[in-house]
PDB file of C-alpha atoms in Angstrom:
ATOM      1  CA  UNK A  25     -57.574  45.258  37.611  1.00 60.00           C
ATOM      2  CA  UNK A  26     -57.107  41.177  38.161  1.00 69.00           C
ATOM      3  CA  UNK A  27     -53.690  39.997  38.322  1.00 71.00           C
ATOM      4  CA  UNK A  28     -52.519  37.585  36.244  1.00 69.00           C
ATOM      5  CA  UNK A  29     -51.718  34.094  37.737  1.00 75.00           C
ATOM      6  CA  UNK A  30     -49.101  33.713  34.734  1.00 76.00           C
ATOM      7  CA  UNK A  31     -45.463  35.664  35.639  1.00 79.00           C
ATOM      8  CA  UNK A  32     -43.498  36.777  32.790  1.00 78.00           C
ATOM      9  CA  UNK A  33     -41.077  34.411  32.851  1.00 80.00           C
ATOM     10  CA  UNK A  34     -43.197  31.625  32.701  1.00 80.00           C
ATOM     11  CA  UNK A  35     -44.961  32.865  29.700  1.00 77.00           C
ATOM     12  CA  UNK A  36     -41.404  33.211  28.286  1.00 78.00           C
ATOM     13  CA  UNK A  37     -40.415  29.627  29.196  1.00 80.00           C
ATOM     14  CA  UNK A  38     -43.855  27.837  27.832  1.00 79.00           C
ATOM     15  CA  UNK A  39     -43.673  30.390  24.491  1.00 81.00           C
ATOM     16  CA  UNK A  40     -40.148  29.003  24.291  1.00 80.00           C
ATOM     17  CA  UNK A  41     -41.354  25.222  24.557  1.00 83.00           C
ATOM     18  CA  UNK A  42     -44.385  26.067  21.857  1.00 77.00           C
ATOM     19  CA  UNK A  43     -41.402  27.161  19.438  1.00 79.00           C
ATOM     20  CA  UNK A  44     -38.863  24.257  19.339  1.00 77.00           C
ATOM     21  CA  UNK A  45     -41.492  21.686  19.490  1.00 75.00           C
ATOM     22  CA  UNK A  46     -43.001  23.298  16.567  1.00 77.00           C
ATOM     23  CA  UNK A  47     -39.523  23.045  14.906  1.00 77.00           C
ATOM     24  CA  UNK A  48     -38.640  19.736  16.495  1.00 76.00           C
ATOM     25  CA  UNK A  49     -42.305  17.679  15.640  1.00 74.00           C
ATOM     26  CA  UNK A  50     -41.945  17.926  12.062  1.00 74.00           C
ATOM     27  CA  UNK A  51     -38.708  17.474  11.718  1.00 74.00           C
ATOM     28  CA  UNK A  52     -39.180  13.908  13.492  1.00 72.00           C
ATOM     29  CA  UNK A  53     -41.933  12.858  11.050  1.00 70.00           C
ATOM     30  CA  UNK A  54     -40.388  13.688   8.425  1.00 69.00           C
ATOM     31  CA  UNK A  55     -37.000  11.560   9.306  1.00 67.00           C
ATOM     32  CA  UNK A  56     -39.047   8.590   9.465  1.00 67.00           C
ATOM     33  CA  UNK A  57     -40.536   9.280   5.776  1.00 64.00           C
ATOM     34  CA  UNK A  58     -39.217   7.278   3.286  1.00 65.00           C
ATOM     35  CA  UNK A  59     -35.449   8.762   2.201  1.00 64.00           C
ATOM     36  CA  UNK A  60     -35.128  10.055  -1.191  1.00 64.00           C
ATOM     37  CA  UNK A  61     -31.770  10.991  -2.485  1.00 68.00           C
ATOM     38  CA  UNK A  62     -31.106  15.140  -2.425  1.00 70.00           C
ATOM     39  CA  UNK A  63     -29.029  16.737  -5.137  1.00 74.00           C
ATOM     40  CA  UNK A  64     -27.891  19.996  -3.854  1.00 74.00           C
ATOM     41  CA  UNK A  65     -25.946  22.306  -5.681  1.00 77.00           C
ATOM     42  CA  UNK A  66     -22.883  24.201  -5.019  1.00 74.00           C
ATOM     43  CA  UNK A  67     -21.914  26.631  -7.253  1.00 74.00           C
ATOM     44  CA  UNK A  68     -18.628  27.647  -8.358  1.00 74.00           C
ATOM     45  CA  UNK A  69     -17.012  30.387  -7.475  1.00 69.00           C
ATOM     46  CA  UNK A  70     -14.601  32.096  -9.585  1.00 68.00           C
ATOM     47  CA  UNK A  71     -10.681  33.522  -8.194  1.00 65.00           C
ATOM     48  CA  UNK A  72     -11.599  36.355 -10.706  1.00 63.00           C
ATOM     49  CA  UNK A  73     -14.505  38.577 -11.950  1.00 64.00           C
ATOM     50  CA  UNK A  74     -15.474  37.411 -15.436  1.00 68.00           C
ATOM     51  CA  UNK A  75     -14.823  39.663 -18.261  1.00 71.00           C
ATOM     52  CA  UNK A  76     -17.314  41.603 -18.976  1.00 74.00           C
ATOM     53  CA  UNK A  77     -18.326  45.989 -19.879  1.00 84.00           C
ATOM     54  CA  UNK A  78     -15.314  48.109 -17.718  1.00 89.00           C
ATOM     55  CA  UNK A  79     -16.244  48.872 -14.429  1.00 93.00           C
ATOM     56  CA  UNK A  80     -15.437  52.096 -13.277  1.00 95.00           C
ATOM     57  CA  UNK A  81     -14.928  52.932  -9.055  1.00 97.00           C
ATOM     58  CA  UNK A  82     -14.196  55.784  -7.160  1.00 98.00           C
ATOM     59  CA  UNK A  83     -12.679  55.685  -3.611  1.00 98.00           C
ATOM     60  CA  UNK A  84     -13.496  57.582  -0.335  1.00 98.00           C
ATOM     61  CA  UNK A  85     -10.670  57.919   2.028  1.00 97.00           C
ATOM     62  CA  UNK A  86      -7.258  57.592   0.468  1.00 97.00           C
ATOM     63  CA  UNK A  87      -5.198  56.385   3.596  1.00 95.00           C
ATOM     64  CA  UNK A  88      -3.612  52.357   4.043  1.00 95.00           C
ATOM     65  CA  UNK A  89      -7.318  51.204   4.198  1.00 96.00           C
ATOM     66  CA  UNK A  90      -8.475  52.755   0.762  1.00 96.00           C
ATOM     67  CA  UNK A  91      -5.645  52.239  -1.093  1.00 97.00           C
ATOM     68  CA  UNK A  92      -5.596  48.651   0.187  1.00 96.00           C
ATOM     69  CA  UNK A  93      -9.323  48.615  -0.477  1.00 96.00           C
ATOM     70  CA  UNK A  94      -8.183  50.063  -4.533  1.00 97.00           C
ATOM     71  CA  UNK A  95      -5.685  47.556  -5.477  1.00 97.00           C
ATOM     72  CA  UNK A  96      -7.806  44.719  -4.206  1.00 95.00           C
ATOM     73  CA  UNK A  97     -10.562  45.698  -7.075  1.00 95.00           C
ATOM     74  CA  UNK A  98      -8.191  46.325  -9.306  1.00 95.00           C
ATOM     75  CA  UNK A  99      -6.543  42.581  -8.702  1.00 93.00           C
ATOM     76  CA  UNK A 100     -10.710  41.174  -8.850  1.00 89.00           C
ATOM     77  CA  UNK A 101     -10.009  40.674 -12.237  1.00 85.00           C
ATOM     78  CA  UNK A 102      -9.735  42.581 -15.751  1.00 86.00           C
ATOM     79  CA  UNK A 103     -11.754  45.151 -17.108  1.00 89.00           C
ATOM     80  CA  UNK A 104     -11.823  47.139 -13.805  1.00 93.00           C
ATOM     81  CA  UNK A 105     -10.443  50.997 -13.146  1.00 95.00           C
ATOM     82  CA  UNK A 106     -10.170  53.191 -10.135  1.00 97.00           C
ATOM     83  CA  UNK A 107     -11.360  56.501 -11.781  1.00 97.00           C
ATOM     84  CA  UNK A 108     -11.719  59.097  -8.986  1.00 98.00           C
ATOM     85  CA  UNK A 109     -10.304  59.562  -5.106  1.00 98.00           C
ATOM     86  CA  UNK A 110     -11.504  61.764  -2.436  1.00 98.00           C
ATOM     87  CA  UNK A 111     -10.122  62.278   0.778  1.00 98.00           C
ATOM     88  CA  UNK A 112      -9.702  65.403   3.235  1.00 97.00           C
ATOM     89  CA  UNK A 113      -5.724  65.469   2.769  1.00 97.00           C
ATOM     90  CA  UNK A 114      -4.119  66.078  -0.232  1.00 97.00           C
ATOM     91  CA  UNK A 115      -1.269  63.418   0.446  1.00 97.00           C
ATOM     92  CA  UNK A 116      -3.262  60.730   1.106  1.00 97.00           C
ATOM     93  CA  UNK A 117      -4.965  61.649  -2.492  1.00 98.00           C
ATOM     94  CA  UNK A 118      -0.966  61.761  -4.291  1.00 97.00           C
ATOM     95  CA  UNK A 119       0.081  58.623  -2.525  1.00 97.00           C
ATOM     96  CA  UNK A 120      -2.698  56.414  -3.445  1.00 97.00           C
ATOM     97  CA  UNK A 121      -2.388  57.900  -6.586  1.00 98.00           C
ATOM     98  CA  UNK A 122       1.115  56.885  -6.824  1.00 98.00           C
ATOM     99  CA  UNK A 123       0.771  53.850  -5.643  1.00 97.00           C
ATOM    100  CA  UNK A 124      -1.935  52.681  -7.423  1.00 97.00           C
ATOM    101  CA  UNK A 125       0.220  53.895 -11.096  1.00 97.00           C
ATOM    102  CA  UNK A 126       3.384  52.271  -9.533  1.00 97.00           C
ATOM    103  CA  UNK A 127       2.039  49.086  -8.610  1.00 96.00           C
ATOM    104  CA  UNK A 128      -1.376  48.731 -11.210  1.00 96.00           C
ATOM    105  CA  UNK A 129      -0.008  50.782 -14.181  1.00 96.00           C
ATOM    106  CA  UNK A 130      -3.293  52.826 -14.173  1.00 95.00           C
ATOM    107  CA  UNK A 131      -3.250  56.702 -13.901  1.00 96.00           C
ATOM    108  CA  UNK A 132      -5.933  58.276 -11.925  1.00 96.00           C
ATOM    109  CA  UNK A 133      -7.064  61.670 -13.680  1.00 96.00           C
ATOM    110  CA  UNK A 134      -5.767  64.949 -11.957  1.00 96.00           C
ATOM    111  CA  UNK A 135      -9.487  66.111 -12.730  1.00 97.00           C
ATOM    112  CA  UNK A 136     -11.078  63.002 -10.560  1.00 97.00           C
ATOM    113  CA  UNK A 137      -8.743  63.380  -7.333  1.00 98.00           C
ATOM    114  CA  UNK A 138     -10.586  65.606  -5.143  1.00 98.00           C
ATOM    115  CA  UNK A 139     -10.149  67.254  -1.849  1.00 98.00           C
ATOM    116  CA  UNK A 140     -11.650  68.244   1.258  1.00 97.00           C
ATOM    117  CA  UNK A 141     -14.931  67.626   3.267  1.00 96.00           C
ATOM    118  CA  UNK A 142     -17.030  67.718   0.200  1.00 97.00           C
ATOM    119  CA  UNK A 143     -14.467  65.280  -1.374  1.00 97.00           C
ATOM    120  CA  UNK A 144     -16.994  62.267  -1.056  1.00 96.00           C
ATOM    121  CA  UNK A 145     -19.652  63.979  -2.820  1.00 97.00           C
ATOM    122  CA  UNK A 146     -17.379  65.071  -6.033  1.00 97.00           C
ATOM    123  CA  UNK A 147     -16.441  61.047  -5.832  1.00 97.00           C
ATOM    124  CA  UNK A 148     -19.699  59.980  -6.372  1.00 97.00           C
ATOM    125  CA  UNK A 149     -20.795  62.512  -9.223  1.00 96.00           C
ATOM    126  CA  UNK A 150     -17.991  62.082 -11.027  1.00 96.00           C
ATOM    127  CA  UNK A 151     -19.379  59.356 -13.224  1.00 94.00           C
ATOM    128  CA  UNK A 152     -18.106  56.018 -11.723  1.00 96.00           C
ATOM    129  CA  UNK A 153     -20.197  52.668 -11.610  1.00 94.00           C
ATOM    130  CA  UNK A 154     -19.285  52.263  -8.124  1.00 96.00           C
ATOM    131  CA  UNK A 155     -18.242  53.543  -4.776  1.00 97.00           C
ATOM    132  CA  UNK A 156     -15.861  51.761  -2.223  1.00 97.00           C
ATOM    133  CA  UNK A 157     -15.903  53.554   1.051  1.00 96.00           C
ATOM    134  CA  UNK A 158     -12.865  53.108   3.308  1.00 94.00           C
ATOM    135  CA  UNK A 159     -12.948  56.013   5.890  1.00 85.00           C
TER     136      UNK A 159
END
């Protein structure tokens, strides 16, 4: 087998010289176009979630993170309801649960507050829109 009289490296470096001047070229003949003026756009974005249908979430992993995690959607904006928790301890569940009543008003069904390895999986099929995992 013939060696090649190109190393690596110098097929790197010219490859790398192909690139940018293919970037670079255009971009200089196009600067010397004529200018036109350029509207761009920026949209708006909003300190809240508009109203809109209620959107229901369940959270994985009940510690400082997830309940954290809880009252930040539940301070997005209206229309918005932690419905389920899951977590492997049961006092993780009861103080998110309390603290998300205490500080948000909102009650978090007995029924939707699971426990234990399989806790994620009773989370998700318990009917919520979404899922916010914080484990």
């Amino acid at each position: 087998m013939k060696k090649s009289s190109i190393s690596r490296r110098n097929f790197l470096g010219k490859a790398a010289t192909v690139g940018v001047a293919g970037v670079v070229v255009p971009t200089i003949i196009t600067s010397c176009a004529r200018e036109t003026k350029k509207v761009v756009e920026v949209p708006t974005f909003l300190d809240q979630a508009p109203d809109g249908p209620v959107l229901k979430a369940g959270i994985i992993g009940c510690g400082g993170r997830g309940t954290g995690a809880a009252l930040d959607f539940l301070n997005a904006g209206p229309n918005l309801q932690v419905t389920a928790l899951g977590d492997t301890f049961q006092d993780r569940v009861d103080s998110c649960k309390a603290r998300i009543l205490k500080e948000k008003n909102q009650e978090v069904p007995a029924e939707n507050c699971f426990v234990g390895f399989d806790a994620y999986q009773k989370v998700i099929d318990s009917g919520v829109d979404i899922v916010i995992l914080a484990t």
